[in-house]
Coordinates of N, CA and C in Angstrom, one line a residue:
M160 N 180.4 -134.7 33.6 CA 179.8 -135.9 32.8 C 179.0 -137.1 33.4
R161 N 178.3 -137.9 34.4 CA 178.2 -139.3 35.2 C 177.5 -140.0 34.4
I162 N 179.2 -142.1 34.2 CA 178.1 -142.3 33.8 C 178.1 -144.0 35.1
A163 N 177.3 -144.6 34.5 CA 177.2 -145.8 36.2 C 176.9 -147.0 35.3
T164 N 177.6 -147.8 35.4 CA 177.5 -148.9 34.7 C 177.0 -149.8 36.1
W165 N 176.3 -150.9 36.0 CA 175.4 -152.1 36.6 C 174.2 -153.0 36.3
N166 N 175.5 -154.3 36.6 CA 174.9 -155.5 36.2 C 173.3 -155.5 37.7
I167 N 172.0 -155.4 36.9 CA 171.4 -155.0 37.5 C 170.2 -156.5 37.7
N168 N 170.5 -157.6 37.2 CA 169.8 -158.9 37.6 C 168.8 -158.7 37.6
G169 N 167.8 -158.7 36.5 CA 166.7 -159.2 36.7 C 166.5 -157.6 36.3
V170 N 166.1 -156.9 34.7 CA 165.5 -155.6 34.8 C 163.8 -155.6 35.3
K171 N 163.3 -155.9 35.5 CA 161.0 -156.4 35.5 C 161.5 -156.6 37.1
A172 N 162.6 -157.6 37.5 CA 162.5 -157.5 38.3 C 163.5 -157.0 40.1
R173 N 164.2 -156.2 39.4 CA 164.6 -154.7 40.2 C 164.4 -153.8 40.1
L174 N 163.3 -153.4 38.7 CA 162.6 -151.8 38.3 C 162.8 -150.7 39.6
D175 N 162.0 -150.2 40.5 CA 161.5 -150.0 41.8 C 162.8 -149.7 41.7
T176 N 163.9 -150.4 42.3 CA 164.8 -150.1 42.9 C 165.9 -149.1 42.1
L177 N 165.7 -150.0 40.4 CA 166.5 -148.9 39.6 C 166.2 -147.6 39.1
L178 N 164.5 -147.5 39.1 CA 164.5 -146.1 39.0 C 164.2 -145.1 40.3
G179 N 164.4 -145.9 41.3 CA 164.8 -144.8 42.3 C 166.1 -144.7 42.4
W180 N 167.1 -145.8 41.9 CA 168.5 -145.0 42.4 C 168.3 -144.3 40.7
L181 N 167.9 -144.3 39.6 CA 168.7 -143.1 39.0 C 167.9 -141.7 39.0
A182 N 167.0 -141.5 39.9 CA 166.4 -140.3 39.5 C 166.6 -139.8 41.2
A183 N 167.3 -140.8 41.8 CA 168.7 -140.0 43.4 C 169.6 -139.0 42.7
V184 N 170.1 -140.5 41.8 CA 171.8 -140.0 41.3 C 171.8 -140.2 40.4
R185 N 170.9 -139.9 39.0 CA 170.3 -139.3 37.3 C 172.1 -138.7 37.0
P186 N 172.4 -140.0 36.6 CA 173.5 -140.4 35.8 C 173.2 -139.9 34.4
D187 N 174.0 -139.5 33.5 CA 174.5 -139.1 32.0 C 173.6 -140.2 31.5
V188 N 174.1 -141.2 31.3 CA 174.2 -142.7 31.6 C 174.4 -143.9 31.9
A189 N 173.7 -145.1 32.0 CA 173.5 -146.5 32.5 C 173.7 -147.5 31.6
L190 N 174.6 -148.2 31.4 CA 175.2 -148.8 31.0 C 174.6 -150.5 32.9
L191 N 173.6 -150.7 31.1 CA 172.6 -152.0 32.8 C 173.8 -153.3 31.7
Q192 N 173.7 -154.0 32.7 CA 173.2 -156.0 32.7 C 172.8 -157.0 33.1
E193 N 173.1 -157.9 32.4 CA 171.8 -159.0 33.1 C 170.3 -158.5 32.7
T194 N 170.1 -157.9 32.0 CA 168.4 -157.4 31.5 C 168.2 -158.3 31.8
K195 N 168.1 -159.4 30.7 CA 167.2 -160.5 32.0 C 165.2 -160.4 30.7
S196 N 165.3 -159.1 29.3 CA 164.0 -159.2 29.0 C 164.5 -158.9 27.3
P197 N 163.4 -159.9 26.7 CA 163.2 -159.2 25.4 C 162.7 -158.1 24.8
D198 N 163.9 -157.3 23.8 CA 163.5 -155.9 23.7 C 162.6 -155.3 23.7
D199 N 161.3 -156.5 22.8 CA 160.2 -155.8 22.8 C 159.0 -156.2 24.7
A200 N 159.6 -156.7 25.5 CA 159.4 -156.2 26.5 C 159.8 -155.2 27.3
F201 N 160.6 -155.1 27.2 CA 161.3 -154.3 27.8 C 160.9 -153.5 28.6
P202 N 160.7 -152.6 29.8 CA 159.4 -151.8 30.1 C 160.2 -150.3 30.5
T203 N 160.4 -150.1 29.2 CA 161.6 -147.9 27.8 C 160.0 -147.2 28.8
A204 N 158.9 -147.4 28.8 CA 158.9 -145.7 29.4 C 158.8 -145.9 30.8
P205 N 158.8 -146.0 31.9 CA 159.6 -145.4 33.2 C 160.7 -144.5 32.7
F206 N 161.0 -145.4 32.6 CA 163.6 -144.6 31.4 C 162.9 -143.3 31.0
E207 N 161.8 -143.6 29.9 CA 161.6 -142.6 28.9 C 161.3 -141.3 29.3
D208 N 160.3 -141.5 30.8 CA 159.9 -140.2 31.7 C 161.0 -139.7 32.6
L209 N 161.7 -140.3 32.9 CA 162.6 -140.0 33.3 C 164.0 -139.3 32.5
G210 N 163.7 -139.1 31.0 CA 164.9 -138.7 30.4 C 165.6 -139.4 29.7
Y211 N 165.5 -140.8 29.7 CA 166.2 -141.3 29.0 C 166.1 -142.2 27.8
N212 N 167.5 -141.7 26.8 CA 166.9 -143.2 24.9 C 167.7 -144.2 25.8
L213 N 167.2 -144.9 24.8 CA 167.8 -146.2 25.7 C 167.8 -146.8 24.3
A214 N 169.1 -147.8 24.2 CA 169.1 -148.7 23.4 C 169.3 -150.1 24.0
L215 N 169.0 -151.3 23.0 CA 168.4 -152.5 24.0 C 169.2 -153.4 23.0
H216 N 169.9 -154.7 24.3 CA 169.9 -155.8 23.1 C 170.1 -156.7 24.1
G217 N 168.7 -157.3 23.9 CA 168.4 -158.5 25.6 C 167.6 -159.3 25.1
Q218 N 167.0 -160.8 25.8 CA 166.5 -162.2 24.8 C 166.3 -162.2 27.2
K219 N 164.9 -163.1 26.4 CA 165.1 -163.7 27.4 C 164.9 -164.3 28.6
G220 N 165.5 -164.1 30.3 CA 165.4 -164.4 31.0 C 167.4 -164.9 31.3
F221 N 167.6 -164.6 30.7 CA 168.6 -164.2 30.9 C 170.2 -163.8 30.0
N222 N 171.2 -162.8 30.4 CA 171.8 -162.2 29.4 C 171.4 -160.5 29.6
G223 N 172.0 -160.2 28.8 CA 171.3 -158.8 27.8 C 171.7 -157.1 28.6
V224 N 171.5 -157.1 27.4 CA 172.9 -155.7 28.1 C 171.7 -153.9 27.2
A225 N 172.5 -152.4 27.7 CA 171.0 -151.6 27.7 C 171.7 -150.4 27.9
I226 N 172.1 -149.7 26.8 CA 172.7 -148.3 26.9 C 171.5 -147.2 27.6
L227 N 171.3 -146.5 28.1 CA 170.6 -145.2 29.1 C 171.2 -144.0 29.4
S228 N 170.6 -143.8 28.2 CA 171.4 -142.3 28.4 C 170.6 -141.1 27.5
K229 N 170.5 -139.6 29.0 CA 169.8 -138.3 28.5 C 170.4 -136.8 27.4
L230 N 171.1 -138.2 27.1 CA 171.9 -137.5 25.4 C 171.4 -138.5 24.2
P231 N 171.2 -138.1 22.4 CA 170.8 -138.8 22.1 C 172.0 -140.2 21.5
L232 N 171.3 -141.2 20.9 CA 172.7 -142.3 20.9 C 172.7 -142.4 19.9
E233 N 174.0 -143.0 19.4 CA 174.3 -142.7 18.0 C 174.9 -143.9 17.7
D234 N 174.6 -144.5 16.3 CA 175.6 -145.6 15.7 C 176.2 -146.7 16.6
V235 N 174.2 -147.1 17.3 CA 174.5 -148.6 17.9 C 174.9 -149.5 17.4
T236 N 175.4 -150.4 18.3 CA 176.4 -151.8 17.8 C 175.6 -153.1 18.1
R237 N 175.0 -154.0 18.0 CA 174.4 -155.0 19.2 C 175.2 -155.9 18.8
G238 N 175.5 -156.9 19.8 CA 176.7 -157.9 19.8 C 177.4 -157.8 19.0
L239 N 178.3 -158.6 19.6 CA 180.2 -158.0 19.6 C 180.3 -158.9 18.5
P240 N 181.3 -158.4 18.1 CA 181.6 -158.8 16.5 C 182.2 -160.2 16.4
G241 N 182.3 -161.0 15.7 CA 184.0 -161.9 15.6 C 183.5 -163.8 15.3
D242 N 182.1 -163.3 15.9 CA 181.4 -164.8 15.7 C 180.0 -164.1 16.2
P243 N 179.8 -164.4 14.0 CA 178.0 -164.7 13.7 C 177.4 -166.1 14.1
D244 N 177.9 -166.8 15.1 CA 177.3 -167.9 15.2 C 177.2 -167.5 16.8
D245 N 177.0 -166.4 17.1 CA 177.1 -166.2 19.1 C 175.9 -165.5 19.1
D246 N 174.9 -165.9 19.8 CA 173.6 -165.5 19.9 C 173.0 -165.0 21.0
Q247 N 174.5 -165.1 21.9 CA 173.8 -164.4 23.7 C 174.5 -162.8 23.9
C248 N 173.1 -162.6 24.4 CA 173.2 -160.6 24.4 C 174.6 -160.0 25.3
R249 N 175.2 -159.8 25.0 CA 176.2 -159.4 25.8 C 176.7 -157.8 25.8
F250 N 177.3 -157.6 24.2 CA 177.2 -156.1 24.4 C 176.8 -155.3 22.7
I251 N 177.1 -153.9 23.8 CA 175.6 -153.6 22.6 C 177.1 -151.6 22.9
E252 N 177.3 -150.8 22.5 CA 177.8 -150.0 21.7 C 177.1 -148.6 21.5
A253 N 177.3 -147.4 21.6 CA 177.6 -146.5 21.1 C 177.5 -145.6 21.0
V254 N 177.9 -144.2 20.6 CA 178.5 -143.0 20.2 C 177.5 -142.0 20.6
I255 N 177.8 -140.9 21.6 CA 177.0 -140.1 22.2 C 178.0 -139.3 22.2
S256 N 176.7 -138.0 21.5 CA 177.4 -136.6 20.9 C 177.9 -135.5 22.3
V257 N 178.0 -135.1 22.5 CA 178.2 -134.4 24.1 C 178.3 -132.8 24.0
G258 N 178.0 -132.1 22.8 CA 178.6 -131.2 22.5 C 180.2 -130.7 22.0
R259 N 179.9 -129.6 21.1 CA 181.1 -128.9 20.9 C 181.8 -129.6 19.9
G260 N 180.5 -130.6 19.1 CA 182.4 -131.1 18.1 C 182.2 -132.7 19.1
A261 N 182.3 -132.8 19.9 CA 183.4 -133.7 21.1 C 181.8 -134.8 20.8
A262 N 183.1 -135.5 21.0 CA 181.9 -137.3 21.8 C 181.9 -138.4 22.6
I263 N 181.3 -139.4 22.9 CA 182.1 -140.6 23.0 C 181.7 -141.8 23.6
R264 N 182.6 -142.6 23.1 CA 182.1 -143.3 22.8 C 181.9 -144.5 23.8
V265 N 180.4 -144.7 24.2 CA 180.8 -145.4 25.1 C 180.0 -147.4 24.8
A266 N 180.4 -148.1 26.5 CA 179.8 -150.0 25.3 C 179.0 -150.3 27.0
S267 N 178.2 -151.8 26.4 CA 177.8 -151.8 28.2 C 178.5 -153.6 27.8
L268 N 178.6 -153.9 28.7 CA 179.4 -155.4 28.3 C 179.3 -156.8 29.6
Y269 N 178.9 -158.0 29.1 CA 178.8 -158.4 29.8 C 179.1 -160.2 29.5
L270 N 180.9 -160.2 30.3 CA 181.3 -160.7 30.0 C 181.1 -162.7 30.5
P271 N 181.0 -163.7 29.3 CA 180.5 -165.0 30.0 C 181.4 -165.2 31.1
N272 N 181.1 -166.4 32.6 CA 181.2 -166.2 33.9 C 181.8 -167.1 33.8
G273 N 181.7 -168.3 32.5 CA 183.1 -169.8 32.3 C 182.7 -170.4 33.2
N274 N 181.7 -171.1 34.7 CA 181.8 -172.0 35.0 C 181.0 -173.1 34.7
P275 N 181.1 -174.0 34.8 CA 182.7 -174.9 35.1 C 183.4 -174.6 34.3
L276 N 184.8 -175.1 35.3 CA 185.9 -175.1 34.4 C 186.1 -176.5 33.6
G277 N 187.0 -176.3 32.6 CA 186.8 -177.3 31.7 C 185.8 -177.9 30.7
S278 N 184.7 -176.8 31.4 CA 183.7 -176.9 29.8 C 183.9 -176.5 29.1
D279 N 182.6 -176.0 27.9 CA 181.9 -175.5 26.5 C 182.2 -173.8 28.0
K280 N 182.1 -173.5 28.1 CA 181.5 -172.4 29.2 C 182.9 -171.9 29.6
F281 N 183.7 -172.3 29.9 CA 184.6 -171.4 30.1 C 185.7 -171.5 28.6
D282 N 185.9 -171.8 27.6 CA 186.3 -172.0 26.6 C 185.0 -170.8 25.7
Y283 N 184.7 -170.6 26.0 CA 183.3 -169.5 25.5 C 184.0 -168.4 26.2
K284 N 183.7 -168.2 27.5 CA 184.9 -166.8 28.2 C 185.9 -166.7 27.8
L285 N 186.9 -167.5 27.8 CA 188.1 -167.1 27.6 C 187.7 -166.7 25.4
A286 N 187.0 -167.5 25.1 CA 187.2 -166.1 23.0 C 186.3 -165.6 23.1
W287 N 185.6 -165.2 24.0 CA 184.5 -163.7 23.9 C 185.5 -163.2 24.3
T288 N 186.9 -163.5 25.1 CA 187.3 -162.2 26.2 C 188.1 -162.0 24.5
E289 N 189.0 -162.8 23.8 CA 190.1 -162.2 22.9 C 189.1 -161.4 21.5
R290 N 187.7 -161.5 21.4 CA 187.2 -161.3 20.4 C 187.0 -159.7 21.0
L291 N 186.8 -159.3 22.5 CA 186.5 -158.1 22.4 C 188.1 -157.1 22.8
E292 N 189.1 -157.5 23.7 CA 190.8 -158.0 23.0 C 190.5 -156.7 21.6
S293 N 190.3 -158.1 20.0 CA 190.2 -157.4 19.2 C 189.6 -155.9 18.2
L294 N 188.0 -156.0 19.3 CA 187.2 -155.3 19.3 C 188.4 -153.1 19.6
I295 N 188.8 -153.8 20.3 CA 189.2 -152.5 21.8 C 190.6 -152.0 20.9
R296 N 191.2 -153.3 19.8 CA 192.0 -152.8 19.2 C 191.7 -152.0 18.3
D297 N 190.6 -152.3 17.2 CA 190.6 -151.4 16.6 C 190.2 -149.9 16.8
R298 N 189.2 -150.1 18.3 CA 188.1 -148.6 19.1 C 189.1 -147.8 19.0
L299 N 191.0 -148.3 19.5 CA 191.8 -147.7 19.8 C 192.7 -146.8 18.8
R300 N 192.4 -147.4 17.9 CA 192.7 -146.3 16.3 C 192.1 -146.1 16.1
L301 N 190.8 -145.2 16.9 CA 190.1 -144.1 16.5 C 190.3 -143.1 17.5
E302 N 191.1 -143.4 17.2 CA 192.4 -142.4 18.9 C 190.9 -141.1 19.6
E303 N 189.7 -142.1 20.3 CA 189.0 -141.3 20.4 C 188.8 -141.8 22.0
A304 N 187.4 -140.9 22.9 CA 187.1 -141.1 24.8 C 186.1 -142.4 24.0
L305 N 186.8 -143.5 24.6 CA 186.3 -144.9 24.7 C 186.2 -145.3 26.5
V306 N 184.6 -146.0 26.9 CA 184.2 -146.1 27.9 C 184.2 -147.5 28.1
L307 N 184.6 -149.1 28.4 CA 183.8 -149.9 29.1 C 183.4 -149.9 29.8
G308 N 182.3 -150.0 29.9 CA 181.7 -150.5 31.2 C 180.8 -151.8 31.1
G309 N 180.8 -152.2 33.0 CA 180.2 -153.4 32.2 C 180.7 -154.5 33.9
D310 N 180.1 -155.7 34.2 CA 180.0 -156.6 34.2 C 182.0 -157.8 33.7
Y311 N 182.7 -157.9 34.2 CA 184.5 -158.3 33.6 C 184.0 -159.8 33.6
N312 N 183.6 -159.8 35.2 CA 183.0 -161.4 35.7 C 184.8 -162.4 35.9
I313 N 185.5 -161.1 36.5 CA 187.3 -161.3 36.0 C 187.7 -160.0 38.2
I314 N 187.2 -161.2 38.3 CA 188.2 -160.5 39.6 C 190.7 -161.2 39.0
P315 N 190.0 -158.9 38.9 CA 192.0 -159.2 38.4 C 193.0 -160.0 39.3
E316 N 192.7 -159.1 40.0 CA 194.0 -159.3 41.3 C 193.8 -159.8 43.0
P317 N 194.6 -160.4 43.7 CA 194.1 -161.0 44.9 C 193.1 -160.0 45.9
R318 N 193.6 -158.9 45.4 CA 193.2 -157.3 46.4 C 191.2 -157.7 46.1
D319 N 191.3 -157.5 45.1 CA 189.6 -157.5 44.7 C 188.6 -159.1 45.1
A320 N 189.6 -159.7 45.7 CA 188.7 -160.4 47.1 C 189.1 -161.0 48.0
R321 N 187.4 -160.5 48.8 CA 188.2 -160.5 50.5 C 188.7 -162.0 51.3
F322 N 187.8 -162.7 50.5 CA 189.1 -164.2 51.0 C 189.6 -164.8 49.1
P323 N 190.5 -164.3 49.0 CA 190.6 -165.0 47.6 C 191.2 -166.1 47.0
E324 N 191.8 -166.7 48.1 CA 192.0 -168.2 48.4 C 190.3 -169.1 48.0
N325 N 189.3 -168.7 48.1 CA 187.4 -169.0 48.0 C 187.9 -169.0 46.3
W326 N 188.1 -168.1 45.7 CA 188.2 -168.3 44.3 C 189.2 -169.2 43.7
S327 N 189.9 -169.7 44.5 CA 191.1 -170.1 43.4 C 190.0 -171.2 42.4
A328 N 189.7 -172.0 42.5 CA 188.8 -173.0 41.9 C 187.7 -172.4 40.9
D329 N 187.4 -171.5 40.8 CA 186.3 -170.1 40.0 C 187.0 -170.2 38.6
A330 N 186.3 -169.7 38.0 CA 187.0 -169.3 36.5 C 187.1 -167.2 36.6
L331 N 186.1 -167.1 37.9 CA 186.9 -165.9 37.9 C 187.6 -165.0 38.4
F332 N 188.0 -166.4 38.2 CA 190.0 -165.5 39.1 C 191.3 -166.9 38.7
R333 N 190.6 -167.6 37.7 CA 191.8 -168.4 36.7 C 193.0 -167.8 36.6
P334 N 194.2 -168.4 36.5 CA 194.6 -168.0 35.5 C 194.7 -167.0 33.9
Q335 N 193.9 -167.7 33.3 CA 194.2 -167.5 31.9 C 192.9 -166.6 31.6
P336 N 191.5 -165.8 32.3 CA 190.9 -165.1 32.6 C 191.8 -163.5 32.8
R337 N 192.8 -163.1 34.2 CA 193.5 -162.7 34.7 C 194.5 -162.2 33.3
M338 N 194.9 -163.6 33.4 CA 196.4 -163.2 31.9 C 195.6 -162.4 30.9
Q339 N 193.9 -162.3 30.4 CA 193.5 -161.3 29.4 C 193.1 -160.2 29.6
W340 N 192.6 -160.3 30.9 CA 191.9 -158.9 31.1 C 194.1 -158.4 31.7
R341 N 195.2 -158.6 31.6 CA 196.1 -157.2 31.8 C 197.4 -157.5 30.1
R342 N 196.1 -158.2 29.3 CA 196.9 -157.6 28.2 C 195.1 -156.8 27.0
L343 N 194.2 -156.6 27.9 CA 193.8 -155.6 27.8 C 194.7 -154.7 28.5
L344 N 194.9 -154.7 30.0 CA 195.2 -153.3 30.2 C 196.3 -153.0 28.8
S345 N 197.7 -154.1 28.7 CA 198.8 -153.5 28.3 C 198.6 -152.4 26.3
L346 N 197.3 -152.8 26.2 CA 196.6 -152.0 25.1 C 196.9 -150.7 25.6
G347 N 197.0 -149.9 26.7 CA 196.7 -148.3 26.7 C 195.3 -148.1 27.7
L348 N 194.4 -149.1 28.7 CA 193.6 -149.5 29.1 C 193.4 -148.7 30.3
T349 N 192.9 -147.5 31.1 CA 192.9 -147.5 32.2 C 191.4 -148.1 32.9
D350 N 192.1 -149.0 34.1 CA 190.9 -149.9 34.9 C 191.0 -148.7 36.3
A351 N 189.5 -148.1 36.0 CA 189.2 -146.8 37.0 C 189.1 -147.1 38.3
V352 N 189.1 -147.9 38.8 CA 188.3 -147.6 40.3 C 189.9 -148.4 41.0
R353 N 190.9 -148.7 40.0 CA 192.2 -148.5 40.7 C 192.6 -147.1 40.6
A354 N 192.9 -147.0 39.7 CA 193.4 -145.0 39.1 C 192.5 -144.5 40.2
A355 N 191.8 -144.0 40.5 CA 191.3 -143.5 41.9 C 191.2 -144.1 43.1
A356 N 191.7 -144.9 43.7 CA 191.5 -146.1 44.4 C 192.3 -146.9 44.3
P357 N 193.7 -146.8 44.6 CA 194.0 -147.9 44.5 C 194.4 -149.0 45.9
L358 N 192.8 -149.3 46.0 CA 192.7 -150.5 47.4 C 192.5 -151.0 48.0
S359 N 192.4 -152.1 49.4 CA 191.4 -153.1 49.0 C 190.6 -152.4 49.8
D360 N 189.3 -154.0 49.3 CA 188.4 -153.8 50.0 C 187.9 -153.2 49.6
L361 N 187.5 -152.9 48.3 CA 186.7 -152.5 46.8 C 185.9 -153.4 46.7
Y362 N 184.6 -152.9 46.7 CA 184.3 -154.8 45.9 C 182.9 -154.9 44.9
T363 N 182.1 -155.4 44.7 CA 181.4 -154.9 43.9 C 179.6 -156.1 43.3
F364 N 180.9 -156.9 44.3 CA 179.1 -158.0 44.2 C 179.5 -159.4 45.2
W365 N 178.5 -159.1 45.3 CA 178.4 -160.3 47.0 C 177.4 -160.9 46.6
D366 N 177.6 -162.3 46.4 CA 176.6 -163.4 46.7 C 175.4 -163.5 47.6
Y367 N 174.7 -163.7 47.1 CA 173.0 -164.2 48.1 C 173.6 -165.5 49.0
Q368 N 173.9 -166.7 48.7 CA 174.6 -166.6 50.0 C 175.3 -166.4 50.6
A369 N 174.6 -167.6 52.2 CA 176.1 -167.9 53.4 C 176.2 -166.6 54.0
G370 N 175.5 -165.2 53.8 CA 175.2 -164.1 54.1 C 176.7 -163.9 54.2
A371 N 176.9 -163.7 52.8 CA 178.4 -162.8 51.9 C 178.3 -161.7 52.6
W372 N 177.0 -160.6 52.0 CA 176.7 -158.4 52.4 C 177.2 -158.5 54.3
Q373 N 176.4 -159.5 54.3 CA 176.6 -159.6 56.3 C 178.6 -159.2 55.9
K374 N 178.5 -159.9 55.3 CA 180.2 -160.1 56.4 C 180.8 -160.1 55.2
N375 N 180.2 -159.0 54.7 CA 181.4 -157.9 53.1 C 182.1 -159.0 52.9
N376 N 182.1 -160.2 52.0 CA 182.0 -160.8 51.8 C 182.1 -161.5 50.4
G377 N 182.8 -159.4 49.4 CA 182.6 -159.5 48.4 C 184.0 -159.8 47.8
I378 N 183.5 -159.3 46.1 CA 184.1 -159.4 44.7 C 184.3 -158.2 44.5
R379 N 185.8 -158.0 43.4 CA 185.0 -156.5 42.2 C 185.2 -157.8 40.6
I380 N 184.0 -157.6 40.0 CA 183.9 -158.4 38.8 C 183.3 -156.6 37.8
D381 N 183.0 -156.1 38.4 CA 182.1 -154.7 37.9 C 183.6 -154.0 37.6
H382 N 183.8 -153.4 36.2 CA 184.8 -152.7 36.3 C 184.7 -151.9 34.3
F383 N 185.4 -150.2 34.7 CA 185.1 -149.6 33.9 C 186.8 -149.3 33.4
L384 N 187.2 -150.0 31.9 CA 188.0 -149.7 31.5 C 188.1 -148.4 29.9
L385 N 189.2 -147.5 30.5 CA 189.6 -146.6 29.4 C 191.2 -146.1 28.7
S386 N 190.0 -145.8 26.6 CA 191.1 -145.7 26.7 C 190.9 -144.2 27.1
P387 N 192.9 -143.6 26.2 CA 193.9 -142.4 26.7 C 193.3 -141.7 26.4
Q388 N 192.2 -141.2 26.0 CA 191.4 -139.6 26.1 C 190.5 -140.0 27.5
A389 N 189.8 -141.1 27.4 CA 188.9 -141.0 28.4 C 189.3 -140.9 29.5
A390 N 190.1 -141.6 29.8 CA 191.3 -141.6 31.5 C 191.2 -140.0 31.1
D391 N 192.1 -138.9 30.5 CA 191.9 -138.4 30.5 C 191.2 -137.0 30.7
R392 N 190.1 -137.1 30.9 CA 188.7 -136.7 31.1 C 187.8 -136.9 32.8
M393 N 188.6 -138.1 33.8 CA 188.4 -139.0 34.4 C 188.3 -137.6 36.5
V394 N 187.5 -137.5 36.5 CA 187.9 -136.5 37.1 C 188.3 -137.6 38.4
G395 N 186.6 -139.0 39.0 CA 186.7 -139.8 40.2 C 186.1 -140.5 39.5
V396 N 185.8 -141.6 40.9 CA 185.1 -143.0 40.3 C 184.5 -143.5 41.9
S397 N 183.3 -144.1 41.8 CA 182.9 -144.2 43.3 C 182.2 -145.8 43.6
I398 N 181.5 -146.2 44.1 CA 181.0 -147.7 44.1 C 180.0 -147.4 45.1
D399 N 178.8 -147.0 44.5 CA 177.7 -147.5 45.2 C 177.0 -148.5 46.4
K400 N 177.6 -148.6 47.2 CA 178.0 -149.8 48.6 C 176.6 -149.7 48.5
G401 N 175.8 -149.2 49.2 CA 174.8 -149.0 50.4 C 173.8 -149.5 49.4
I402 N 173.1 -149.7 48.3 CA 171.7 -149.9 47.9 C 172.3 -152.0 47.4
R403 N 173.0 -152.2 48.1 CA 172.9 -153.9 48.5 C 171.8 -154.3 49.2
A404 N 172.3 -153.2 50.4 CA 171.3 -153.5 51.9 C 169.2 -152.4 51.4
A405 N 169.1 -152.7 49.6 CA 168.1 -152.3 49.8 C 167.3 -153.4 49.7
E406 N 166.1 -153.3 49.7 CA 165.3 -154.8 50.2 C 165.4 -155.1 48.4
K407 N 165.1 -156.2 47.8 CA 165.3 -157.3 46.9 C 166.5 -156.7 46.3
P408 N 167.9 -156.7 46.6 CA 169.3 -156.2 46.0 C 168.9 -157.2 45.0
S409 N 169.6 -156.3 43.7 CA 170.6 -157.1 42.9 C 172.2 -157.6 43.7
D410 N 172.6 -158.6 43.0 CA 173.6 -159.2 43.9 C 175.1 -158.0 43.7
H411 N 174.9 -157.0 42.6 CA 176.1 -156.2 41.5 C 175.3 -155.1 42.4
V412 N 176.3 -153.5 42.5 CA 176.5 -153.2 42.7 C 176.7 -151.4 41.7
P413 N 175.8 -150.0 42.3 CA 176.7 -149.5 40.7 C 178.1 -149.4 41.1
V414 N 178.6 -148.9 40.0 CA 179.6 -148.2 40.1 C 180.3 -147.2 39.1
I415 N 180.0 -145.3 39.2 CA 180.5 -144.6 38.4 C 181.1 -144.0 38.3
L416 N 181.1 -143.3 37.2 CA 182.2 -142.8 36.5 C 182.2 -141.3 36.1
E417 N 183.0 -140.9 36.7 CA 182.4 -139.1 36.2 C 184.0 -137.8 35.5
L418 N 183.7 -137.6 34.6 CA 184.2 -137.5 33.3 C 184.3 -135.3 33.3
E419 N 185.5 -135.2 33.1 CA 185.0 -133.5 32.4 C 183.8 -134.0 31.6
A420 N 183.4 -132.2 31.2 CA 182.4 -132.8 29.8 C 182.8 -131.8 28.5

């Protein structure tokens, strides 16, 4: 089973690129972030033509997450629990039946960026991640295969940035979010990319500015976290770096997780 996560940075702006990639790579499930489209304006038809069922949680102009699945989606949850006043569309979860009574719970998530430091946005980032930790604790009690894919907006370690010193004053690399990341791992989750390829020079984001792509000045902020039941089924992980060179690309690239069916 092939599950991909990709911050597409505007589904309408990257529609042709996304559709072409889906047709070529054919993931069974695609988790999208930053769709930047309300649900009633999402271009569903071309994805349905490729055989995907869709679960959407979007808003106009920013944020927005989606799950595309070749298999039926059940038990869809829109929005991260824990704050009824939070109206930002950053989390969607669903259960996918994979046959023989087995199922996988998947989530597409888009953590807050948190910049600038010292602002309400940084406080929101920390509070959102605390709510995510609470939800994961609850989900792990179910003892099921759980796949949490998305743009976490956290650079976990210095080796996850080409020039970590350039990010020392950025919310993505501050001690508090990195500590929260370690707390998530301490729950028993597996960082799929690091489990498969414990090397440096593994990036998923290159800024549009200052020739970052051409200089390979990247960071790793798009992650898969797996419950023990999902990690036991992991076959491999890859980062589709080449799509960053496409015409009018997203500044993120897809990460692809392979699980035993």
